[in-house]
PDB file of C-alpha atoms and ligand atoms in Angstrom:
ATOM      1  CA  UNK A 103     143.810 103.687  -9.516  1.00  0.00           C
ATOM      2  CA  UNK A 104     140.798 105.133 -10.753  1.00  0.00           C
ATOM      3  CA  UNK A 105     139.543 108.275  -8.413  1.00  0.00           C
ATOM      4  CA  UNK A 106     136.338 106.443  -7.376  1.00  0.00           C
ATOM      5  CA  UNK A 107     137.271 103.501  -6.928  1.00  0.00           C
ATOM      6  CA  UNK A 108     140.367 104.494  -4.779  1.00  0.00           C
ATOM      7  CA  UNK A 109     137.640 106.575  -3.321  1.00  0.00           C
ATOM      8  CA  UNK A 110     134.830 103.417  -2.387  1.00  0.00           C
ATOM      9  CA  UNK A 111     137.701 101.508  -0.985  1.00  0.00           C
ATOM     10  CA  UNK A 112     138.526 104.164   1.319  1.00  0.00           C
ATOM     11  CA  UNK A 113     134.667 103.805   2.320  1.00  0.00           C
ATOM     12  CA  UNK A 114     133.923 106.994   1.005  1.00  0.00           C
ATOM     13  CA  UNK A 115     130.375 107.033  -1.011  1.00  0.00           C
ATOM     14  CA  UNK A 116     129.960 103.885  -3.880  1.00  0.00           C
ATOM     15  CA  UNK A 117     132.281 104.218  -6.974  1.00  0.00           C
ATOM     16  CA  UNK A 118     128.534 106.028  -8.258  1.00  0.00           C
ATOM     17  CA  UNK A 119     128.054 108.551  -5.956  1.00  0.00           C
ATOM     18  CA  UNK A 120     131.969 109.238  -5.674  1.00  0.00           C
ATOM     19  CA  UNK A 121     131.743 110.433  -9.307  1.00  0.00           C
ATOM     20  CA  UNK A 122     128.806 113.185  -8.395  1.00  0.00           C
ATOM     21  CA  UNK A 123     131.396 114.089  -5.507  1.00  0.00           C
ATOM     22  CA  UNK A 124     133.893 114.356  -8.190  1.00  0.00           C
ATOM     23  CA  UNK A 125     131.613 116.415 -10.353  1.00  0.00           C
ATOM     24  CA  UNK A 126     130.682 119.001  -7.438  1.00  0.00           C
ATOM     25  CA  UNK A 127     133.895 119.871  -6.927  1.00  0.00           C
ATOM     26  CA  UNK A 128     134.641 118.392  -3.939  1.00  0.00           C
ATOM     27  CA  UNK A 129     137.703 115.984  -4.428  1.00  0.00           C
ATOM     28  CA  UNK A 130     140.845 116.968  -5.070  1.00  0.00           C
ATOM     29  CA  UNK A 131     144.850 115.524  -6.450  1.00  0.00           C
ATOM     30  CA  UNK A 132     147.712 116.865  -5.335  1.00  0.00           C
ATOM     31  CA  UNK A 133     145.903 120.127  -4.674  1.00  0.00           C
ATOM     32  CA  UNK A 134     144.034 120.733  -7.947  1.00  0.00           C
ATOM     33  CA  UNK A 135     140.836 119.457  -8.621  1.00  0.00           C
ATOM     34  CA  UNK A 136     139.371 116.096  -9.750  1.00  0.00           C
ATOM     35  CA  UNK A 137     138.478 114.813 -12.798  1.00  0.00           C
ATOM     36  CA  UNK A 138     136.185 111.977 -13.461  1.00  0.00           C
ATOM     37  CA  UNK A 139     137.752 109.139 -14.748  1.00  0.00           C
ATOM     38  CA  UNK A 140     141.793 110.472 -13.029  1.00  0.00           C
ATOM     39  CA  UNK A 141     144.003 108.108 -11.480  1.00  0.00           C
ATOM     40  CA  UNK A 142     145.266 107.950  -8.317  1.00  0.00           C
ATOM     41  CA  UNK A 143     149.073 106.516  -7.537  1.00  0.00           C
ATOM     42  CA  UNK A 144     150.866 105.912  -4.418  1.00  0.00           C
ATOM     43  CA  UNK A 145     152.434 109.193  -3.543  1.00  0.00           C
ATOM     44  CA  UNK A 146     149.645 111.220  -4.957  1.00  0.00           C
ATOM     45  CA  UNK A 147     147.930 113.692  -1.703  1.00  0.00           C
ATOM     46  CA  UNK A 148     143.735 112.797  -2.664  1.00  0.00           C
ATOM     47  CA  UNK A 149     141.312 114.651  -0.638  1.00  0.00           C
ATOM     48  CA  UNK A 150     137.471 115.063   0.205  1.00  0.00           C
ATOM     49  CA  UNK A 151     136.115 118.078   0.974  1.00  0.00           C
ATOM     50  CA  UNK A 152     139.917 119.396   2.313  1.00  0.00           C
ATOM     51  CA  UNK A 153     140.554 115.636   4.201  1.00  0.00           C
ATOM     52  CA  UNK A 154     143.341 113.961   3.283  1.00  0.00           C
ATOM     53  CA  UNK A 155     142.505 110.355   2.820  1.00  0.00           C
ATOM     54  CA  UNK A 156     145.112 108.227   3.419  1.00  0.00           C
ATOM     55  CA  UNK A 157     146.824 105.485   0.880  1.00  0.00           C
ATOM     56  CA  UNK A 158     146.836 102.983   4.160  1.00  0.00           C
ATOM     57  CA  UNK A 159     144.699  99.649   4.426  1.00  0.00           C
ATOM     58  CA  UNK A 160     141.072 100.290   6.168  1.00  0.00           C
ATOM     59  CA  UNK A 161     139.178  97.474   7.805  1.00  0.00           C
ATOM     60  CA  UNK A 162     136.427  96.471   5.635  1.00  0.00           C
ATOM     61  CA  UNK A 163     133.297  95.779   7.659  1.00  0.00           C
ATOM     62  CA  UNK A 164     129.768  94.917   6.737  1.00  0.00           C
ATOM     63  CA  UNK A 165     126.869  95.024   8.998  1.00  0.00           C
ATOM     64  CA  UNK A 166     123.236  93.343   8.468  1.00  0.00           C
ATOM     65  CA  UNK A 167     120.615  95.795   9.960  1.00  0.00           C
ATOM     66  CA  UNK A 168     116.648  96.109  10.837  1.00  0.00           C
ATOM     67  CA  UNK A 169     115.510  99.456   9.927  1.00  0.00           C
ATOM     68  CA  UNK A 170     112.342 100.738  11.317  1.00  0.00           C
ATOM     69  CA  UNK A 171     110.295 102.667   9.401  1.00  0.00           C
ATOM     70  CA  UNK A 172     110.195 106.447  10.355  1.00  0.00           C
ATOM     71  CA  UNK A 173     114.252 106.755   9.425  1.00  0.00           C
ATOM     72  CA  UNK A 174     116.070 108.159   6.411  1.00  0.00           C
ATOM     73  CA  UNK A 175     118.590 105.704   4.343  1.00  0.00           C
ATOM     74  CA  UNK A 176     121.457 108.762   3.721  1.00  0.00           C
ATOM     75  CA  UNK A 177     124.235 109.757   5.739  1.00  0.00           C
ATOM     76  CA  UNK A 178     122.613 113.208   6.437  1.00  0.00           C
ATOM     77  CA  UNK A 179     118.671 114.403   6.215  1.00  0.00           C
ATOM     78  CA  UNK A 180     118.661 117.910   5.350  1.00  0.00           C
ATOM     79  CA  UNK A 181     115.354 118.011   6.961  1.00  0.00           C
ATOM     80  CA  UNK A 182     116.270 117.100  10.057  1.00  0.00           C
ATOM     81  CA  UNK A 183     114.702 113.230  10.133  1.00  0.00           C
ATOM     82  CA  UNK A 184     116.525 109.950  12.171  1.00  0.00           C
ATOM     83  CA  UNK A 185     119.124 108.787  10.061  1.00  0.00           C
ATOM     84  CA  UNK A 186     119.948 104.660   9.742  1.00  0.00           C
ATOM     85  CA  UNK A 187     123.465 106.416  10.906  1.00  0.00           C
ATOM     86  CA  UNK A 188     122.020 107.745  13.844  1.00  0.00           C
ATOM     87  CA  UNK A 189     121.124 104.047  14.521  1.00  0.00           C
ATOM     88  CA  UNK A 190     124.747 102.364  14.770  1.00  0.00           C
ATOM     89  CA  UNK A 191     126.245 101.877  18.662  1.00  0.00           C
ATOM     90  CA  UNK A 192     129.396 102.666  19.062  1.00  0.00           C
ATOM     91  CA  UNK A 193     132.409 100.730  17.427  1.00  0.00           C
ATOM     92  CA  UNK A 194     130.939 101.127  14.115  1.00  0.00           C
ATOM     93  CA  UNK A 195     133.250 102.441  11.524  1.00  0.00           C
ATOM     94  CA  UNK A 196     132.190 105.398   8.842  1.00  0.00           C
ATOM     95  CA  UNK A 197     129.895 102.900   6.905  1.00  0.00           C
ATOM     96  CA  UNK A 198     127.200 103.778   4.908  1.00  0.00           C
ATOM     97  CA  UNK A 199     123.864 102.384   3.712  1.00  0.00           C
ATOM     98  CA  UNK A 200     123.664 100.172   0.372  1.00  0.00           C
ATOM     99  CA  UNK A 201     120.632 101.128  -1.831  1.00  0.00           C
ATOM    100  CA  UNK A 202     117.666 102.398   0.089  1.00  0.00           C
ATOM    101  CA  UNK A 203     114.830 101.699   1.791  1.00  0.00           C
ATOM    102  CA  UNK A 204     112.246 104.223   1.151  1.00  0.00           C
ATOM    103  CA  UNK A 205     111.401 106.594   4.882  1.00  0.00           C
ATOM    104  CA  UNK A 206     108.126 104.488   5.362  1.00  0.00           C
ATOM    105  CA  UNK A 207     109.721 101.500   4.883  1.00  0.00           C
ATOM    106  CA  UNK A 208     111.340  98.768   6.873  1.00  0.00           C
ATOM    107  CA  UNK A 209     113.185  95.732   7.470  1.00  0.00           C
ATOM    108  CA  UNK A 210     116.665  93.993   5.669  1.00  0.00           C
ATOM    109  CA  UNK A 211     119.425  96.668   5.369  1.00  0.00           C
ATOM    110  CA  UNK A 212     123.200  96.080   4.484  1.00  0.00           C
ATOM    111  CA  UNK A 213     125.973  98.776   6.100  1.00  0.00           C
ATOM    112  CA  UNK A 214     129.201  98.765   4.867  1.00  0.00           C
ATOM    113  CA  UNK A 215     132.297 100.453   3.887  1.00  0.00           C
ATOM    114  CA  UNK A 216     133.061  98.471   1.439  1.00  0.00           C
ATOM    115  CA  UNK A 217     132.196 100.640  -1.726  1.00  0.00           C
ATOM    116  CA  UNK A 218     133.061  98.054  -4.331  1.00  0.00           C
ATOM    117  CA  UNK A 219     130.469  95.413  -2.783  1.00  0.00           C
ATOM    118  CA  UNK A 220     128.029  98.267  -2.413  1.00  0.00           C
ATOM    119  CA  UNK A 221     128.418  99.561  -6.025  1.00  0.00           C
ATOM    120  CA  UNK A 222     128.185  96.098  -7.209  1.00  0.00           C
ATOM    121  CA  UNK A 223     124.970  94.833  -5.642  1.00  0.00           C
ATOM    122  CA  UNK A 224     123.211  98.258  -6.286  1.00  0.00           C
ATOM    123  CA  UNK A 225     124.025  98.055  -9.538  1.00  0.00           C
ATOM    124  CA  UNK A 226     121.620  97.911 -11.758  1.00  0.00           C
ATOM    125  CA  UNK A 227     122.779  94.908 -13.782  1.00  0.00           C
ATOM    126  CA  UNK A 228     122.771  92.795 -11.059  1.00  0.00           C
ATOM    127  CA  UNK A 229     119.500  91.929 -11.181  1.00  0.00           C
ATOM    128  CA  UNK A 230     120.008  90.665  -7.299  1.00  0.00           C
ATOM    129  CA  UNK A 231     116.499  89.181  -6.026  1.00  0.00           C
ATOM    130  CA  UNK A 232     115.026  91.339  -3.390  1.00  0.00           C
ATOM    131  CA  UNK A 233     112.051  90.132  -1.543  1.00  0.00           C
ATOM    132  CA  UNK A 234     109.042  91.756   0.596  1.00  0.00           C
ATOM    133  CA  UNK A 235     106.209  91.568   2.258  1.00  0.00           C
ATOM    134  CA  UNK A 236     103.896  94.141   1.344  1.00  0.00           C
ATOM    135  CA  UNK A 237     100.296  94.255   3.808  1.00  0.00           C
ATOM    136  CA  UNK A 238      97.811  96.125   1.148  1.00  0.00           C
ATOM    137  CA  UNK A 239      94.701  97.649   1.974  1.00  0.00           C
ATOM    138  CA  UNK A 240      91.601  95.607   1.529  1.00  0.00           C
ATOM    139  CA  UNK A 241      90.897  92.239  -0.307  1.00  0.00           C
ATOM    140  CA  UNK A 242      93.424  90.992  -3.248  1.00  0.00           C
ATOM    141  CA  UNK A 243      93.491  87.489  -5.047  1.00  0.00           C
ATOM    142  CA  UNK A 244      96.293  86.064  -7.140  1.00  0.00           C
ATOM    143  CA  UNK A 245      94.758  87.154 -10.117  1.00  0.00           C
ATOM    144  CA  UNK A 246      94.909  90.973  -9.438  1.00  0.00           C
ATOM    145  CA  UNK A 247      98.701  90.151  -8.861  1.00  0.00           C
ATOM    146  CA  UNK A 248      99.286  89.334 -12.984  1.00  0.00           C
ATOM    147  CA  UNK A 249      99.936  92.692 -13.912  1.00  0.00           C
ATOM    148  CA  UNK A 250     102.181  93.445 -11.110  1.00  0.00           C
ATOM    149  CA  UNK A 251     103.632  89.577 -12.076  1.00  0.00           C
ATOM    150  CA  UNK A 252     104.430  90.802 -15.977  1.00  0.00           C
ATOM    151  CA  UNK A 253     104.929  94.037 -15.481  1.00  0.00           C
ATOM    152  CA  UNK A 254     103.889  97.620 -14.461  1.00  0.00           C
ATOM    153  CA  UNK A 255     104.296 100.722 -16.432  1.00  0.00           C
ATOM    154  CA  UNK A 256     106.067 103.245 -14.356  1.00  0.00           C
ATOM    155  CA  UNK A 257     107.521 106.288 -14.851  1.00  0.00           C
ATOM    156  CA  UNK A 258     106.661 104.929 -18.758  1.00  0.00           C
ATOM    157  CA  UNK A 259     109.116 101.744 -18.791  1.00  0.00           C
ATOM    158  CA  UNK A 260     107.731  98.497 -17.861  1.00  0.00           C
ATOM    159  CA  UNK A 261     108.799  96.578 -14.562  1.00  0.00           C
ATOM    160  CA  UNK A 262     111.109  93.642 -15.137  1.00  0.00           C
ATOM    161  CA  UNK A 263     108.668  90.083 -14.482  1.00  0.00           C
ATOM    162  CA  UNK A 264     108.659  89.610 -10.749  1.00  0.00           C
ATOM    163  CA  UNK A 265     107.579  87.131  -8.277  1.00  0.00           C
ATOM    164  CA  UNK A 266     104.422  87.730  -6.672  1.00  0.00           C
ATOM    165  CA  UNK A 267     102.315  85.796  -3.843  1.00  0.00           C
ATOM    166  CA  UNK A 268      99.217  85.961  -0.969  1.00  0.00           C
ATOM    167  CA  UNK A 269      99.871  84.951   2.486  1.00  0.00           C
ATOM    168  CA  UNK A 270      97.631  86.242   3.783  1.00  0.00           C
ATOM    169  CA  UNK A 271      93.951  87.683   3.080  1.00  0.00           C
ATOM    170  CA  UNK A 272      90.552  89.149   4.702  1.00  0.00           C
ATOM    171  CA  UNK A 273      88.457  92.326   4.344  1.00  0.00           C
ATOM    172  CA  UNK A 274      90.367  94.161   5.664  1.00  0.00           C
ATOM    173  CA  UNK A 275      93.709  93.661   4.155  1.00  0.00           C
ATOM    174  CA  UNK A 276      95.998  90.742   1.716  1.00  0.00           C
ATOM    175  CA  UNK A 277      99.365  90.562   2.587  1.00  0.00           C
ATOM    176  CA  UNK A 278     101.771  89.646  -0.056  1.00  0.00           C
ATOM    177  CA  UNK A 279     104.964  88.443  -0.759  1.00  0.00           C
ATOM    178  CA  UNK A 280     106.773  90.331  -3.830  1.00  0.00           C
ATOM    179  CA  UNK A 281     110.461  89.450  -5.034  1.00  0.00           C
ATOM    180  CA  UNK A 282     111.674  91.844  -7.539  1.00  0.00           C
ATOM    181  CA  UNK A 283     115.120  91.917  -9.440  1.00  0.00           C
ATOM    182  CA  UNK A 284     115.247  95.117  -9.772  1.00  0.00           C
ATOM    183  CA  UNK A 285     115.323  98.863  -7.133  1.00  0.00           C
ATOM    184  CA  UNK A 286     113.496 101.514  -8.623  1.00  0.00           C
ATOM    185  CA  UNK A 287     112.377 104.773  -6.191  1.00  0.00           C
ATOM    186  CA  UNK A 288     109.659 102.875  -4.251  1.00  0.00           C
ATOM    187  CA  UNK A 289     109.207 100.670  -6.466  1.00  0.00           C
ATOM    188  CA  UNK A 290     107.034  97.979  -4.599  1.00  0.00           C
ATOM    189  CA  UNK A 291     104.352 100.404  -3.107  1.00  0.00           C
ATOM    190  CA  UNK A 292     104.321 101.915  -7.128  1.00  0.00           C
ATOM    191  CA  UNK A 293     103.260  98.349  -8.689  1.00  0.00           C
ATOM    192  CA  UNK A 294     100.366  98.014  -5.986  1.00  0.00           C
ATOM    193  CA  UNK A 295      99.463 101.761  -6.419  1.00  0.00           C
ATOM    194  CA  UNK A 296      98.904 101.256 -10.334  1.00  0.00           C
ATOM    195  CA  UNK A 297      96.882  98.333  -9.777  1.00  0.00           C
ATOM    196  CA  UNK A 298      94.528 100.648  -7.629  1.00  0.00           C
ATOM    197  CA  UNK A 299      96.090  99.498  -4.522  1.00  0.00           C
ATOM    198  CA  UNK A 300      97.804 101.149  -1.809  1.00  0.00           C
ATOM    199  CA  UNK A 301     100.474  99.194   0.193  1.00  0.00           C
ATOM    200  CA  UNK A 302     100.127 100.123   4.110  1.00  0.00           C
ATOM    201  CA  UNK A 303     102.973  98.199   5.364  1.00  0.00           C
ATOM    202  CA  UNK A 304     106.607  96.936   3.430  1.00  0.00           C
ATOM    203  CA  UNK A 305     109.346  94.847   4.912  1.00  0.00           C
ATOM    204  CA  UNK A 306     111.917  93.860   3.611  1.00  0.00           C
ATOM    205  CA  UNK A 307     112.927  90.411   4.646  1.00  0.00           C
ATOM    206  CA  UNK A 308     115.779  89.320   2.312  1.00  0.00           C
ATOM    207  CA  UNK A 309     117.936  89.844  -0.572  1.00  0.00           C
ATOM    208  CA  UNK A 310     119.248  86.767  -2.089  1.00  0.00           C
ATOM    209  CA  UNK A 311     119.205  84.054   0.033  1.00  0.00           C
ATOM    210  CA  UNK A 312     120.417  86.466   3.382  1.00  0.00           C
ATOM    211  CA  UNK A 313     117.373  86.546   5.476  1.00  0.00           C
ATOM    212  CA  UNK A 314     116.274  89.221   8.322  1.00  0.00           C
ATOM    213  CA  UNK A 315     115.339  86.844  10.901  1.00  0.00           C
ATOM    214  CA  UNK A 316     116.142  87.346  14.293  1.00  0.00           C
ATOM    215  CA  UNK A 317     116.695  90.937  14.094  1.00  0.00           C
ATOM    216  CA  UNK A 318     114.861  93.349  16.180  1.00  0.00           C
ATOM    217  CA  UNK A 319     113.360  96.682  14.411  1.00  0.00           C
ATOM    218  CA  UNK A 320     116.396  98.819  14.708  1.00  0.00           C
ATOM    219  CA  UNK A 321     119.366  96.149  15.891  1.00  0.00           C
ATOM    220  CA  UNK A 322     122.384  95.523  13.334  1.00  0.00           C
ATOM    221  CA  UNK A 323     124.789  92.541  13.840  1.00  0.00           C
ATOM    222  CA  UNK A 324     128.183  92.121  11.797  1.00  0.00           C
ATOM    223  CA  UNK A 325     127.573  89.570   9.025  1.00  0.00           C
ATOM    224  CA  UNK A 326     129.820  86.238   9.325  1.00  0.00           C
ATOM    225  CA  UNK A 327     131.851  85.473   7.429  1.00  0.00           C
ATOM    226  CA  UNK A 328     130.163  83.455   5.358  1.00  0.00           C
ATOM    227  CA  UNK A 329     127.498  85.598   4.497  1.00  0.00           C
ATOM    228  CA  UNK A 330     130.069  88.054   3.288  1.00  0.00           C
ATOM    229  CA  UNK A 331     132.121  85.663   0.993  1.00  0.00           C
ATOM    230  CA  UNK A 332     127.868  85.099  -0.276  1.00  0.00           C
ATOM    231  CA  UNK A 333     127.353  88.599  -1.232  1.00  0.00           C
ATOM    232  CA  UNK A 334     130.675  89.196  -2.645  1.00  0.00           C
ATOM    233  CA  UNK A 335     130.053  86.092  -5.310  1.00  0.00           C
ATOM    234  CA  UNK A 336     126.647  87.600  -5.635  1.00  0.00           C
TER     235      UNK A 336
HETATM  236  N1  URA B 576     110.373  99.596  -2.667  1.00  0.00           N
HETATM  237  C1  URA B 576     109.501 100.182  -2.041  1.00  0.00           C
HETATM  238  O1  URA B 576     108.251 100.853  -2.427  1.00  0.00           O
HETATM  239  N2  URA B 576     110.334 100.803  -0.996  1.00  0.00           N
HETATM  240  C2  URA B 576     111.197 100.282  -0.431  1.00  0.00           C
HETATM  241  O2  URA B 576     111.793 101.137   0.605  1.00  0.00           O
HETATM  242  C3  URA B 576     111.997  99.427  -1.239  1.00  0.00           C
HETATM  243  C4  URA B 576     111.309  99.129  -2.425  1.00  0.00           C
END
Protein backbone atom coordinates (compact mmCIF):
# COMPACT_ATOMS: atom_id res chain seq x y z
CA UNK A 1 0.00 0.00 0.00
CA UNK A 2 1.22 3.51 -0.81
CA UNK A 3 2.42 5.46 2.20
CA UNK A 4 -0.01 8.34 1.56
CA UNK A 5 -2.98 5.93 1.41
CA UNK A 6 -1.81 4.26 4.61
CA UNK A 7 -1.70 7.64 6.37
CA UNK A 8 -5.11 8.57 4.95
CA UNK A 9 -6.59 5.25 6.14
CA UNK A 10 -5.25 5.95 9.62
CA UNK A 11 -7.18 9.21 9.63
CA UNK A 12 -4.01 11.27 9.78
CA UNK A 13 -4.93 13.49 6.82
CA UNK A 14 -6.08 13.33 3.22
CA UNK A 15 -3.62 11.74 0.78
CA UNK A 16 -2.64 15.18 -0.48
CA UNK A 17 -1.86 16.47 3.02
CA UNK A 18 -0.11 13.18 3.80
CA UNK A 19 2.20 13.87 0.84
CA UNK A 20 2.94 17.30 2.30
CA UNK A 21 3.79 15.67 5.64
CA UNK A 22 6.14 13.29 3.86
CA UNK A 23 7.82 16.18 2.06
CA UNK A 24 8.16 17.97 5.39
CA UNK A 25 10.19 14.94 6.66
CA UNK A 26 7.62 14.13 9.35
CA UNK A 27 7.10 10.50 8.34
CA UNK A 28 9.44 7.54 8.78
CA UNK A 29 9.21 3.94 7.61
CA UNK A 30 11.25 1.54 9.75
CA UNK A 31 13.21 4.48 11.10
CA UNK A 32 14.13 5.90 7.67
CA UNK A 33 12.60 9.10 6.28
CA UNK A 34 9.68 8.19 3.99
CA UNK A 35 9.76 9.27 0.37
CA UNK A 36 6.78 10.20 -1.81
CA UNK A 37 5.21 7.13 -3.39
CA UNK A 38 6.96 4.63 -1.09
CA UNK A 39 5.06 1.43 -0.32
CA UNK A 40 4.42 -0.06 3.10
CA UNK A 41 3.19 -3.47 4.13
CA UNK A 42 2.17 -5.32 7.27
CA UNK A 43 5.18 -5.51 9.58
CA UNK A 44 6.62 -2.12 8.57
CA UNK A 45 6.84 0.47 11.32
CA UNK A 46 5.40 3.77 10.14
CA UNK A 47 5.72 6.82 12.39
CA UNK A 48 4.44 10.37 12.16
CA UNK A 49 6.39 12.93 14.20
CA UNK A 50 7.96 9.97 15.99
CA UNK A 51 4.60 8.40 16.93
CA UNK A 52 4.17 4.87 15.58
CA UNK A 53 0.92 4.22 13.68
CA UNK A 54 -0.44 0.72 13.95
CA UNK A 55 -1.67 -1.39 11.06
CA UNK A 56 -4.83 -2.33 12.95
CA UNK A 57 -8.26 -1.34 11.70
CA UNK A 58 -9.69 1.91 12.94
CA UNK A 59 -13.32 2.88 13.24
CA UNK A 60 -14.37 5.30 10.55
CA UNK A 61 -16.39 8.27 11.80
CA UNK A 62 -18.43 10.77 9.78
CA UNK A 63 -20.08 13.97 11.04
CA UNK A 64 -21.90 16.97 9.68
CA UNK A 65 -21.37 20.28 11.46
CA UNK A 66 -22.97 23.69 11.20
CA UNK A 67 -19.76 25.69 11.40
CA UNK A 68 -20.30 29.11 12.96
CA UNK A 69 -18.46 32.15 11.63
CA UNK A 70 -15.36 33.20 13.56
CA UNK A 71 -13.90 29.70 13.59
CA UNK A 72 -11.09 28.34 11.40
CA UNK A 73 -11.25 25.00 9.59
CA UNK A 74 -7.71 23.92 10.43
CA UNK A 75 -6.69 21.49 13.12
CA UNK A 76 -4.68 24.19 14.88
CA UNK A 77 -4.23 27.90 14.28
CA UNK A 78 -0.93 29.76 14.64
CA UNK A 79 -2.88 32.94 15.49
CA UNK A 80 -4.63 31.25 18.39
CA UNK A 81 -8.09 31.52 16.86
CA UNK A 82 -10.84 29.04 17.70
CA UNK A 83 -10.85 26.01 15.39
CA UNK A 84 -13.60 23.55 14.48
CA UNK A 85 -11.69 21.03 16.64
CA UNK A 86 -12.57 23.12 19.69
CA UNK A 87 -16.26 22.51 18.91
CA UNK A 88 -16.05 18.71 18.91
CA UNK A 89 -17.86 17.12 21.83
CA UNK A 90 -16.26 14.39 23.91
CA UNK A 91 -16.34 10.96 22.34
CA UNK A 92 -15.64 12.18 18.83
CA UNK A 93 -12.44 10.58 17.49
CA UNK A 94 -9.55 12.17 15.62
CA UNK A 95 -11.58 13.57 12.71
CA UNK A 96 -10.61 16.44 10.45
CA UNK A 97 -12.58 18.81 8.22
CA UNK A 98 -13.24 17.88 4.59
CA UNK A 99 -12.22 20.97 2.64
CA UNK A 100 -12.52 24.43 4.12
CA UNK A 101 -14.98 27.16 4.86
CA UNK A 102 -13.25 30.45 5.47
CA UNK A 103 -13.16 32.15 8.89
CA UNK A 104 -16.18 34.38 8.25
CA UNK A 105 -18.26 31.73 6.46
CA UNK A 106 -20.71 29.47 8.24
CA UNK A 107 -22.65 26.34 7.37
CA UNK A 108 -22.26 22.77 6.27
CA UNK A 109 -18.94 21.13 7.03
CA UNK A 110 -18.20 17.41 6.91
CA UNK A 111 -15.68 15.99 9.39
CA UNK A 112 -14.26 12.50 9.13
CA UNK A 113 -11.21 10.32 9.71
CA UNK A 114 -11.83 8.63 6.34
CA UNK A 115 -8.92 10.08 4.39
CA UNK A 116 -9.95 8.45 1.13
CA UNK A 117 -13.44 9.90 1.17
CA UNK A 118 -12.01 13.29 2.09
CA UNK A 119 -9.55 13.07 -0.79
CA UNK A 120 -12.27 12.19 -3.30
CA UNK A 121 -14.70 14.86 -2.14
CA UNK A 122 -12.11 17.63 -2.28
CA UNK A 123 -10.35 16.54 -5.47
CA UNK A 124 -10.58 19.28 -8.15
CA UNK A 125 -11.98 16.76 -10.66
CA UNK A 126 -14.88 15.73 -8.40
CA UNK A 127 -17.09 18.73 -9.35
CA UNK A 128 -19.56 18.11 -6.52
CA UNK A 129 -22.17 20.90 -6.38
CA UNK A 130 -21.96 23.03 -3.24
CA UNK A 131 -24.74 25.51 -2.58
CA UNK A 132 -24.35 28.72 -0.62
CA UNK A 133 -26.72 31.42 0.56
CA UNK A 134 -24.93 34.73 0.04
CA UNK A 135 -26.25 37.99 1.45
CA UNK A 136 -24.94 40.80 -0.72
CA UNK A 137 -24.82 44.47 0.18
CA UNK A 138 -27.31 46.56 -1.85
CA UNK A 139 -29.67 45.74 -4.70
CA UNK A 140 -28.91 43.20 -7.45
CA UNK A 141 -30.85 42.11 -10.52
CA UNK A 142 -30.89 38.67 -12.17
CA UNK A 143 -28.98 40.28 -15.05
CA UNK A 144 -26.19 41.37 -12.69
CA UNK A 145 -25.59 37.69 -11.96
CA UNK A 146 -24.91 36.75 -15.59
CA UNK A 147 -21.11 37.18 -15.43
CA UNK A 148 -21.04 35.04 -12.29
CA UNK A 149 -23.11 32.34 -14.03
CA UNK A 150 -20.94 32.21 -17.11
CA UNK A 151 -17.55 32.57 -15.39
CA UNK A 152 -15.42 35.37 -13.96
CA UNK A 153 -11.66 35.57 -13.87
CA UNK A 154 -9.98 34.80 -10.54
CA UNK A 155 -6.17 34.73 -10.49
CA UNK A 156 -6.21 34.66 -14.29
CA UNK A 157 -8.42 31.55 -14.49
CA UNK A 158 -12.14 31.58 -15.34
CA UNK A 159 -14.52 30.08 -12.81
CA UNK A 160 -16.67 27.25 -14.16
CA UNK A 161 -20.28 27.87 -15.18
CA UNK A 162 -22.51 27.91 -12.13
CA UNK A 163 -26.11 28.40 -11.06
CA UNK A 164 -27.20 31.53 -9.23
CA UNK A 165 -30.58 33.11 -8.56
CA UNK A 166 -31.99 35.85 -6.40
CA UNK A 167 -34.09 34.73 -3.44
CA UNK A 168 -34.85 38.16 -1.98
CA UNK A 169 -33.87 41.72 -2.82
CA UNK A 170 -34.46 45.19 -1.40
CA UNK A 171 -32.59 48.50 -1.10
CA UNK A 172 -30.36 47.26 1.72
CA UNK A 173 -29.39 43.76 0.61
CA UNK A 174 -29.93 40.87 -1.83
CA UNK A 175 -29.94 37.19 -0.98
CA UNK A 176 -28.54 34.90 -3.68
CA UNK A 177 -28.55 31.11 -3.87
CA UNK A 178 -25.39 30.10 -5.68
CA UNK A 179 -24.20 26.59 -6.58
CA UNK A 180 -20.57 26.07 -7.59
CA UNK A 181 -18.72 22.88 -8.49
CA UNK A 182 -15.22 24.05 -7.56
CA UNK A 183 -13.56 24.87 -4.26
CA UNK A 184 -11.16 27.69 -4.91
CA UNK A 185 -9.99 29.94 -2.12
CA UNK A 186 -12.77 32.35 -0.98
CA UNK A 187 -14.40 31.59 -4.30
CA UNK A 188 -17.94 32.88 -3.75
CA UNK A 189 -16.79 36.08 -2.06
CA UNK A 190 -14.28 36.76 -4.83
CA UNK A 191 -16.83 36.02 -7.58
CA UNK A 192 -19.09 38.75 -6.16
CA UNK A 193 -16.13 41.09 -5.63
CA UNK A 194 -15.35 40.69 -9.34
CA UNK A 195 -18.73 42.29 -10.17
CA UNK A 196 -18.17 45.00 -7.56
CA UNK A 197 -20.35 43.49 -4.84
CA UNK A 198 -19.58 42.78 -1.22
CA UNK A 199 -20.73 39.55 0.46
CA UNK A 200 -21.96 40.39 3.96
CA UNK A 201 -22.90 36.88 5.04
CA UNK A 202 -22.08 33.54 3.50
CA UNK A 203 -23.51 30.19 4.50
CA UNK A 204 -23.05 26.78 2.86
CA UNK A 205 -26.44 25.08 2.86
CA UNK A 206 -25.73 21.86 0.94
CA UNK A 207 -23.11 19.58 -0.57
CA UNK A 208 -24.79 17.57 -3.32
CA UNK A 209 -28.03 16.27 -1.75
CA UNK A 210 -26.69 16.54 1.77
CA UNK A 211 -28.45 19.44 3.50
CA UNK A 212 -27.54 21.46 6.58
CA UNK A 213 -31.18 21.82 7.69
CA UNK A 214 -31.99 21.14 11.35
CA UNK A 215 -28.56 21.81 12.86
CA UNK A 216 -28.04 24.86 15.04
CA UNK A 217 -24.86 26.92 14.75
CA UNK A 218 -21.91 25.06 16.24
CA UNK A 219 -23.85 21.77 16.46
CA UNK A 220 -22.76 18.49 14.94
CA UNK A 221 -24.34 15.08 14.42
CA UNK A 222 -23.10 11.78 13.00
CA UNK A 223 -24.02 11.21 9.36
CA UNK A 224 -26.49 8.36 8.83
CA UNK A 225 -25.35 5.22 7.01
CA UNK A 226 -27.42 6.34 4.07
CA UNK A 227 -25.75 9.74 3.96
CA UNK A 228 -22.29 8.15 4.15
CA UNK A 229 -23.21 5.74 1.32
CA UNK A 230 -24.44 8.72 -0.70
CA UNK A 231 -21.16 10.59 -0.23
CA UNK A 232 -19.14 7.46 -1.07
CA UNK A 233 -21.08 7.23 -4.34
CA UNK A 234 -20.38 10.81 -5.43
N1 LIG B 1 -16.61 30.63 -0.95
C1 LIG B 1 -16.13 31.53 -0.09
O1 LIG B 1 -15.95 32.69 -0.43
N2 LIG B 1 -15.83 31.14 1.15
C2 LIG B 1 -16.01 29.86 1.58
O2 LIG B 1 -15.74 29.55 2.73
C3 LIG B 1 -16.53 28.94 0.66
C4 LIG B 1 -16.81 29.33 -0.59
